[in-house]
PDB file of C-alpha atoms and ligand atoms in Angstrom:
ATOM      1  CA  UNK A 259      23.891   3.286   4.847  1.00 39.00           C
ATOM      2  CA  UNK A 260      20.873   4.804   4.045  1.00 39.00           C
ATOM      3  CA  UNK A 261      20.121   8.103   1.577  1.00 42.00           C
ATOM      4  CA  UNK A 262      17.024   9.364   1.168  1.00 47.00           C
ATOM      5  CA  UNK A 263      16.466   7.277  -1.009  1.00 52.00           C
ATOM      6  CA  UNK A 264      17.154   3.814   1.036  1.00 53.00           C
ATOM      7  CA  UNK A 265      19.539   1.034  -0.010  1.00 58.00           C
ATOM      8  CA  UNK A 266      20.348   0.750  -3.711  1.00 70.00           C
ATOM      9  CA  UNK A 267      19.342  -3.231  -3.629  1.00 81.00           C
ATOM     10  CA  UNK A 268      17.005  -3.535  -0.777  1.00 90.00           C
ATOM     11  CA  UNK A 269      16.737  -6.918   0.834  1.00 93.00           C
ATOM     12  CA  UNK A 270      13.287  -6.167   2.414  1.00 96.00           C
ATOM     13  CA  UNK A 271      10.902  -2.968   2.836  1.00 97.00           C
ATOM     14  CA  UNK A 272      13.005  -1.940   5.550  1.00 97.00           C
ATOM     15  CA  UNK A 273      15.381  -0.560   3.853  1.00 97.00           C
ATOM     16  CA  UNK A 274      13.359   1.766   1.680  1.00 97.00           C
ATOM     17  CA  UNK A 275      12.621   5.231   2.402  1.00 97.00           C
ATOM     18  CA  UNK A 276       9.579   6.799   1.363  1.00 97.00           C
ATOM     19  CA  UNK A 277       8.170  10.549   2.054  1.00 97.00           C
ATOM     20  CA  UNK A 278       5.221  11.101   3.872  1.00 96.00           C
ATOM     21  CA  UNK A 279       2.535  13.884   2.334  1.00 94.00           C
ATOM     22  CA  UNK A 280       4.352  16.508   3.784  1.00 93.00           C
ATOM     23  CA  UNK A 281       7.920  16.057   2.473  1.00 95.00           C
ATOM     24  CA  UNK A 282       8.955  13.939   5.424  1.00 96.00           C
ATOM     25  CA  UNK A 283      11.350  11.005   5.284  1.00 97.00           C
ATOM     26  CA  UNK A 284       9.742   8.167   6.905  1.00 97.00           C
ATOM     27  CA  UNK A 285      11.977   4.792   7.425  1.00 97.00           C
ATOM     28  CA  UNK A 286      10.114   1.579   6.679  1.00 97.00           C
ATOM     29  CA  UNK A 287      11.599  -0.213   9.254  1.00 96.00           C
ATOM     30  CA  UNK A 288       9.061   1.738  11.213  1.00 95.00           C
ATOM     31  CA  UNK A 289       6.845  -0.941  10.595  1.00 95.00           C
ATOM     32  CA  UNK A 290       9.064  -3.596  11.341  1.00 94.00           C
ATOM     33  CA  UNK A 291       6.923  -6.864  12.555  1.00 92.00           C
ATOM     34  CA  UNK A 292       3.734  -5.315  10.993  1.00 94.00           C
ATOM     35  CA  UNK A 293       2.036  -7.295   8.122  1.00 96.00           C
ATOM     36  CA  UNK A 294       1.834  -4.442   5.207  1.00 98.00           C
ATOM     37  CA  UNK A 295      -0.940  -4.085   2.781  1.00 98.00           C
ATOM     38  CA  UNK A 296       0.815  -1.883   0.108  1.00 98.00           C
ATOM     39  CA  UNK A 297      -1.628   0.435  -2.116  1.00 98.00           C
ATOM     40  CA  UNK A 298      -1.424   2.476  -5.168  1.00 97.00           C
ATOM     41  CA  UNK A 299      -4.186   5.066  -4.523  1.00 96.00           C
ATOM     42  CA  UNK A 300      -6.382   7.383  -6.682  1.00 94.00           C
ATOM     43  CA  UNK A 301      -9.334  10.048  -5.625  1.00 92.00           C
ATOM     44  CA  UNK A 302     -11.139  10.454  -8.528  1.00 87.00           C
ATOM     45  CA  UNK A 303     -11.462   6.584  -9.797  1.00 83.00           C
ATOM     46  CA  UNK A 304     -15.075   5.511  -9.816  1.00 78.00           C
ATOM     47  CA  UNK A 305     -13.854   2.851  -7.469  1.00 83.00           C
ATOM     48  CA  UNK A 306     -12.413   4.883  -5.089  1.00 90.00           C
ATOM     49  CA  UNK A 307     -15.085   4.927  -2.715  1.00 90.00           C
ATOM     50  CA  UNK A 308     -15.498   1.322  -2.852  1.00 94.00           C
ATOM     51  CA  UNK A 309     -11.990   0.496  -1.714  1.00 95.00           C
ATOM     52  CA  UNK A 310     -11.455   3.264   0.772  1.00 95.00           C
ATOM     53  CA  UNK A 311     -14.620   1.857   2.458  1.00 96.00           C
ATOM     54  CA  UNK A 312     -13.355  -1.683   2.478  1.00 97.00           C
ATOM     55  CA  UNK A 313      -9.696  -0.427   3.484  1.00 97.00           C
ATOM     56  CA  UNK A 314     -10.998   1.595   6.293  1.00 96.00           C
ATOM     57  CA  UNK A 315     -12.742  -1.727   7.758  1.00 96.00           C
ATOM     58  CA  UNK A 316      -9.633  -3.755   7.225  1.00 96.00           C
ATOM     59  CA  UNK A 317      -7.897  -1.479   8.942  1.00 95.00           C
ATOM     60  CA  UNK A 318     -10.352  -1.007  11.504  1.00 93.00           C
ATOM     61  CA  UNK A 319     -10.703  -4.756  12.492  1.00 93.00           C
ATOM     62  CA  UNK A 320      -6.793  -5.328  12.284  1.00 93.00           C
ATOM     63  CA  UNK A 321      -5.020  -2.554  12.971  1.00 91.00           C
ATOM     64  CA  UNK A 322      -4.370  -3.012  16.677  1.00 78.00           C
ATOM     65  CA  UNK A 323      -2.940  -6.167  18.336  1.00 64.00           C
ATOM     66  CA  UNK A 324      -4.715  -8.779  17.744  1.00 61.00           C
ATOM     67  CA  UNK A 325      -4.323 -11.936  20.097  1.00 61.00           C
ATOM     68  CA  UNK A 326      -0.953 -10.601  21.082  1.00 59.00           C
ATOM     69  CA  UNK A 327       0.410 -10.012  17.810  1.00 64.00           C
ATOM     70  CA  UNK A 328       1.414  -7.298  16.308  1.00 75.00           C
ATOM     71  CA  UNK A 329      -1.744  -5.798  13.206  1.00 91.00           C
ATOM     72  CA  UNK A 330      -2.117  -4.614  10.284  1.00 95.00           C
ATOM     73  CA  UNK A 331      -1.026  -1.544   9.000  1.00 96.00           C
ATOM     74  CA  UNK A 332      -2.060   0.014   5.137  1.00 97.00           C
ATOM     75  CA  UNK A 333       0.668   2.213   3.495  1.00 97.00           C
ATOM     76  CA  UNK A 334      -1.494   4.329   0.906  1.00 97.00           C
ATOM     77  CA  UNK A 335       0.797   5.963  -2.010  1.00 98.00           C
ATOM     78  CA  UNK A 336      -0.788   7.919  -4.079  1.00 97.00           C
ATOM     79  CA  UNK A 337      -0.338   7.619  -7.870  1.00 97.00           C
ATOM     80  CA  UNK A 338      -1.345  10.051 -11.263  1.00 97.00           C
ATOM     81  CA  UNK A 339      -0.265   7.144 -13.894  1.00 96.00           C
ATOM     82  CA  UNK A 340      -3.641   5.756 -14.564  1.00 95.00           C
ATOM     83  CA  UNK A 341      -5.910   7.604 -16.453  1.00 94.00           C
ATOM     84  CA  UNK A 342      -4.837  11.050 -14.075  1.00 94.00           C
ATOM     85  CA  UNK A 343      -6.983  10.127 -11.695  1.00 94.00           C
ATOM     86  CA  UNK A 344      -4.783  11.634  -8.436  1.00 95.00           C
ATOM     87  CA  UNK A 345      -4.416  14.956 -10.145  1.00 96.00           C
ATOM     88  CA  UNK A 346      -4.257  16.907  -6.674  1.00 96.00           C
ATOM     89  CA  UNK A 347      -1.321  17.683  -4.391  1.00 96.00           C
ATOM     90  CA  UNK A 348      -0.556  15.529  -1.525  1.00 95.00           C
ATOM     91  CA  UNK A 349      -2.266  18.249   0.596  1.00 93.00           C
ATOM     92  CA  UNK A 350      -5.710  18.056  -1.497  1.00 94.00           C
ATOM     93  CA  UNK A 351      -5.239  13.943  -1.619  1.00 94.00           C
ATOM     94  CA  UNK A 352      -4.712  13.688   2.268  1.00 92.00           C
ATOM     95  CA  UNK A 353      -7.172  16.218   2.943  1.00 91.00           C
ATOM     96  CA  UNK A 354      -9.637  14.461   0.561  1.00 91.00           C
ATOM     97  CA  UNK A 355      -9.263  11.191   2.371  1.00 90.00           C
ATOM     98  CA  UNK A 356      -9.120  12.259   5.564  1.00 87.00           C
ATOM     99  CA  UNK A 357     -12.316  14.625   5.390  1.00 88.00           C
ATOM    100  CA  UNK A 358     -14.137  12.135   3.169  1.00 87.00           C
ATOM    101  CA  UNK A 359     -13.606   8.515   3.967  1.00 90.00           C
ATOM    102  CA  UNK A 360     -11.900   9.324   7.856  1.00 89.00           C
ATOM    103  CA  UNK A 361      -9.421   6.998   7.081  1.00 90.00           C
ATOM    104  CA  UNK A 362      -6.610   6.587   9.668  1.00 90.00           C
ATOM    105  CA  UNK A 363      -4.144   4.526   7.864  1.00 94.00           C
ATOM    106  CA  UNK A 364      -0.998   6.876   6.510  1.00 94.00           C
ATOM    107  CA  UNK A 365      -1.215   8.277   3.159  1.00 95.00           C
ATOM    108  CA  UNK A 366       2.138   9.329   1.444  1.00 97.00           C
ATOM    109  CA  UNK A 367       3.498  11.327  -1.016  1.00 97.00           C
ATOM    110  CA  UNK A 368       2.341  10.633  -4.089  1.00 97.00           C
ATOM    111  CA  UNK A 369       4.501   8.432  -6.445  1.00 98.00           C
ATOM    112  CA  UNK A 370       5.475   6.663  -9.753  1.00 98.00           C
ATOM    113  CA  UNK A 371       4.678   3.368  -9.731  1.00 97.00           C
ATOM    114  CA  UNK A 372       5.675   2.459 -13.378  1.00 96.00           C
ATOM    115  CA  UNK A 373       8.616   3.280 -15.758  1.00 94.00           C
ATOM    116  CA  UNK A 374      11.876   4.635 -15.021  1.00 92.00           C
ATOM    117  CA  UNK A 375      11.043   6.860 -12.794  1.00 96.00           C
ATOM    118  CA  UNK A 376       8.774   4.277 -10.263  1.00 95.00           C
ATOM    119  CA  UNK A 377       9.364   4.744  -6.207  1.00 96.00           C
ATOM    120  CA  UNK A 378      12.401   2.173  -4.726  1.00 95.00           C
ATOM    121  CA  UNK A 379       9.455   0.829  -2.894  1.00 97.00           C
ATOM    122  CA  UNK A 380       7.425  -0.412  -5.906  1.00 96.00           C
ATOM    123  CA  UNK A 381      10.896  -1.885  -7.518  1.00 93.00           C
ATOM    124  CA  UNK A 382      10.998  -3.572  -4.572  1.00 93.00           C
ATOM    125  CA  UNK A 383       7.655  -5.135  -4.694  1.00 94.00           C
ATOM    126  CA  UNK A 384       7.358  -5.708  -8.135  1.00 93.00           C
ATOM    127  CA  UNK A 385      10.715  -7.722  -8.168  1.00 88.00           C
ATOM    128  CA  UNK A 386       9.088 -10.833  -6.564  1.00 77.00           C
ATOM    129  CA  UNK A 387       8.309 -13.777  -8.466  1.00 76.00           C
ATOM    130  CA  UNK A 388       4.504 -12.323 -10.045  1.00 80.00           C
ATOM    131  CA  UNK A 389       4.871 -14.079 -13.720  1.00 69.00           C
ATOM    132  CA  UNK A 390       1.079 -13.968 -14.069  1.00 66.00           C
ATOM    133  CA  UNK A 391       1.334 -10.113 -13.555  1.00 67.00           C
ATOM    134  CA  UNK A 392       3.715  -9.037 -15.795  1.00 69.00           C
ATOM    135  CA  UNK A 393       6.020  -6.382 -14.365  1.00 81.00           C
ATOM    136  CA  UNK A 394       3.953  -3.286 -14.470  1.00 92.00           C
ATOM    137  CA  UNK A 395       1.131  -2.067 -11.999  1.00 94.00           C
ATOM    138  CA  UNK A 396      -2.070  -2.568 -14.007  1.00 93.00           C
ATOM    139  CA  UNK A 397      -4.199   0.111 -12.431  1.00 95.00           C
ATOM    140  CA  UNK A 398      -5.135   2.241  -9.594  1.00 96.00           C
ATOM    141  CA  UNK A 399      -5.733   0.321  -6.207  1.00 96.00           C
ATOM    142  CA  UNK A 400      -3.032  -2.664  -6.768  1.00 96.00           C
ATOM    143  CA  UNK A 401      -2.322  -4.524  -4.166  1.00 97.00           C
ATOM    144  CA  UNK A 402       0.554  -6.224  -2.419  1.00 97.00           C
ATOM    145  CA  UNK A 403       1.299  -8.113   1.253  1.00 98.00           C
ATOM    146  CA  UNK A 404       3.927  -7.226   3.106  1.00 97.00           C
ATOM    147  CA  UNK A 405       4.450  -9.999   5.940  1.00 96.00           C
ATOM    148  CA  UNK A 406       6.046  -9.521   9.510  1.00 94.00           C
ATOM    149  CA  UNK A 407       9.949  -9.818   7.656  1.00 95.00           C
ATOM    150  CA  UNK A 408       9.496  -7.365   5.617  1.00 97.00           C
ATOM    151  CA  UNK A 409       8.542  -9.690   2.131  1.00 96.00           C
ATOM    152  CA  UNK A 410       6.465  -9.003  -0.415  1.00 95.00           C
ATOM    153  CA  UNK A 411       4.615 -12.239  -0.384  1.00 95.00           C
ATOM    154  CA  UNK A 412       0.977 -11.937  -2.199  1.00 95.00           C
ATOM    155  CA  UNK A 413       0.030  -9.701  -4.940  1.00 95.00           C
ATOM    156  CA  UNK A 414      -3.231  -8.426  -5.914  1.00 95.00           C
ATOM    157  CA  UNK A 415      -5.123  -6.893  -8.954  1.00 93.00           C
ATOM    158  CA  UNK A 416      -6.535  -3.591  -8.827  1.00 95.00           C
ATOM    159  CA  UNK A 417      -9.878  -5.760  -9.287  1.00 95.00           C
ATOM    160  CA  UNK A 418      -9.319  -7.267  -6.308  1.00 97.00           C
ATOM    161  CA  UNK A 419     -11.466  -6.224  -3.455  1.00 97.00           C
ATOM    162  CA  UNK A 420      -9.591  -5.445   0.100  1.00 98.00           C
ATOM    163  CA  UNK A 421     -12.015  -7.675   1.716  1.00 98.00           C
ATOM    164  CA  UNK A 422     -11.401 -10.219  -0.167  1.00 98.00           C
ATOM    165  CA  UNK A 423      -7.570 -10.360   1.519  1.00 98.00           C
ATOM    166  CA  UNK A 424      -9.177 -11.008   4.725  1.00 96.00           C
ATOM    167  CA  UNK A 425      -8.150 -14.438   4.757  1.00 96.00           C
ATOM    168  CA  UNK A 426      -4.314 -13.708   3.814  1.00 97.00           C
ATOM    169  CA  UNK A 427      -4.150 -11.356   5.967  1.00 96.00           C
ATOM    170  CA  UNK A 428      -5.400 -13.262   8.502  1.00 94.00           C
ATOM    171  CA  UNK A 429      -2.772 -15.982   7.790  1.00 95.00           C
ATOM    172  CA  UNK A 430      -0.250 -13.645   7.858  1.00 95.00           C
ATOM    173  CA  UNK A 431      -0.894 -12.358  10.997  1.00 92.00           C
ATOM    174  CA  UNK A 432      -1.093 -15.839  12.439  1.00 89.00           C
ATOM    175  CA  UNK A 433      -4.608 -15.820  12.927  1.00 86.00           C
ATOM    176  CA  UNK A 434      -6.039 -18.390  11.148  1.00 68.00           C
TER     177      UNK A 434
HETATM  178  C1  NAG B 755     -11.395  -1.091  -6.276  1.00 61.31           C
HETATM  179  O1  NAG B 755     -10.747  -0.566  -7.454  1.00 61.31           O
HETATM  180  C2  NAG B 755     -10.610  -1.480  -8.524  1.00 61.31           C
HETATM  181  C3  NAG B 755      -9.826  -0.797  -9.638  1.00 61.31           C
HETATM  182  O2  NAG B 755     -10.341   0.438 -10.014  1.00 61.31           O
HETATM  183  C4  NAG B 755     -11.982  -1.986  -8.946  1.00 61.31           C
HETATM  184  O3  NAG B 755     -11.870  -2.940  -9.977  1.00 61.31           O
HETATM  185  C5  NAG B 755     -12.710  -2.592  -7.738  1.00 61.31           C
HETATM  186  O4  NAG B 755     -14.003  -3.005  -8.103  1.00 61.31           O
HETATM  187  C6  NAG B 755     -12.785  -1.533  -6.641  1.00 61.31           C
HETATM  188  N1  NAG B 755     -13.629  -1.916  -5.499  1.00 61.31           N
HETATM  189  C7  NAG B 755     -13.390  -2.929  -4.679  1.00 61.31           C
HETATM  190  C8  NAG B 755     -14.350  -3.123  -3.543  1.00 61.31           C
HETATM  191  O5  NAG B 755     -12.450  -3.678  -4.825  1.00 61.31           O
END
């Protein structure tokens, strides 16, 4: 029974809804046997050109089947709650990142990550057992696995690099 705004006490990402950057509902489940790297997003971070770039070649090296399994796919959700650094409208975010870093992974509408207010999806994540994290997001460009059931199953600081998730992601996608 899903609303718009997916099951009330979701068992997995697939039961969450999200909206893409132009309003649309877009079912999780879509990406049902896909290992998930989860982002919170900013343009105007100094660091978002360094983890575009290094999303873009994760993406790039994983996306398709690899050894007969299904890839990787990066869910990009743009957020304003640190230091209002995604200020723009989902048009001017998408259109940033698509004109300036060509990436091709989906970028949705932007979000709350934190507080009350904070997207099913990033309950959902944050709900996992992170005790060194705390329960908030810390900053922009946190990161989280999603593996092939739908789990949130390794969690990242923003300080984190993407490439440095090579070798989880790897793992996850039965590849090591
Ligand atoms: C990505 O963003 C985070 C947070 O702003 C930053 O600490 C990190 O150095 C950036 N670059 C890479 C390659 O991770």
């Amino acid at each position: 029974m899903a609303s718009v705004e997916g099951a009330k006490d979701p068992e997995s990402v697939y039961a969450i809804i999200v909206k893409d950057a132009k309003g649309n509902s877009v079912d999780l489940s879509n990406y049902r046997g896909k290992v998930l790297l989860i982002v919170n997003v900013a343009s105007k971070c100094g660091m978002t050109n360094s983890n575009y770039t290094e999303l873009n070649e994760l993406h790039n090296k994983y996306k398709d089947k690899v050894f007969c399994v299904a890839g990787l796919e990066i869910l990009a959700f743009p957020c304003n709650q640190f230091g209002e650094e995604e200020p723009g409208t989902n048009n001017e975010i998408t259109e940033f990142v698509c004109t300036r870093f060509h990436s091709e992974f989906p970028i949705f509408e932007k979000i709350e990550v934190n507080g009350e207010n904070a997207s099913p999806l990033y309950k959902f994540l944050k709900k996992g057992k992170w005790e060194i994290f705390g329960d908030d997001i810390q900053w922009n460009f946190a990161k989280f696995l999603v593996d092939k059931n739908g789990q949130a199953v390794e969690r990242y600081y923003p300080t984190t690099s993407p490439l440095s998730l090579e070798r989880d992601i790897r793992k996850l996608l039965g590849m090591s």
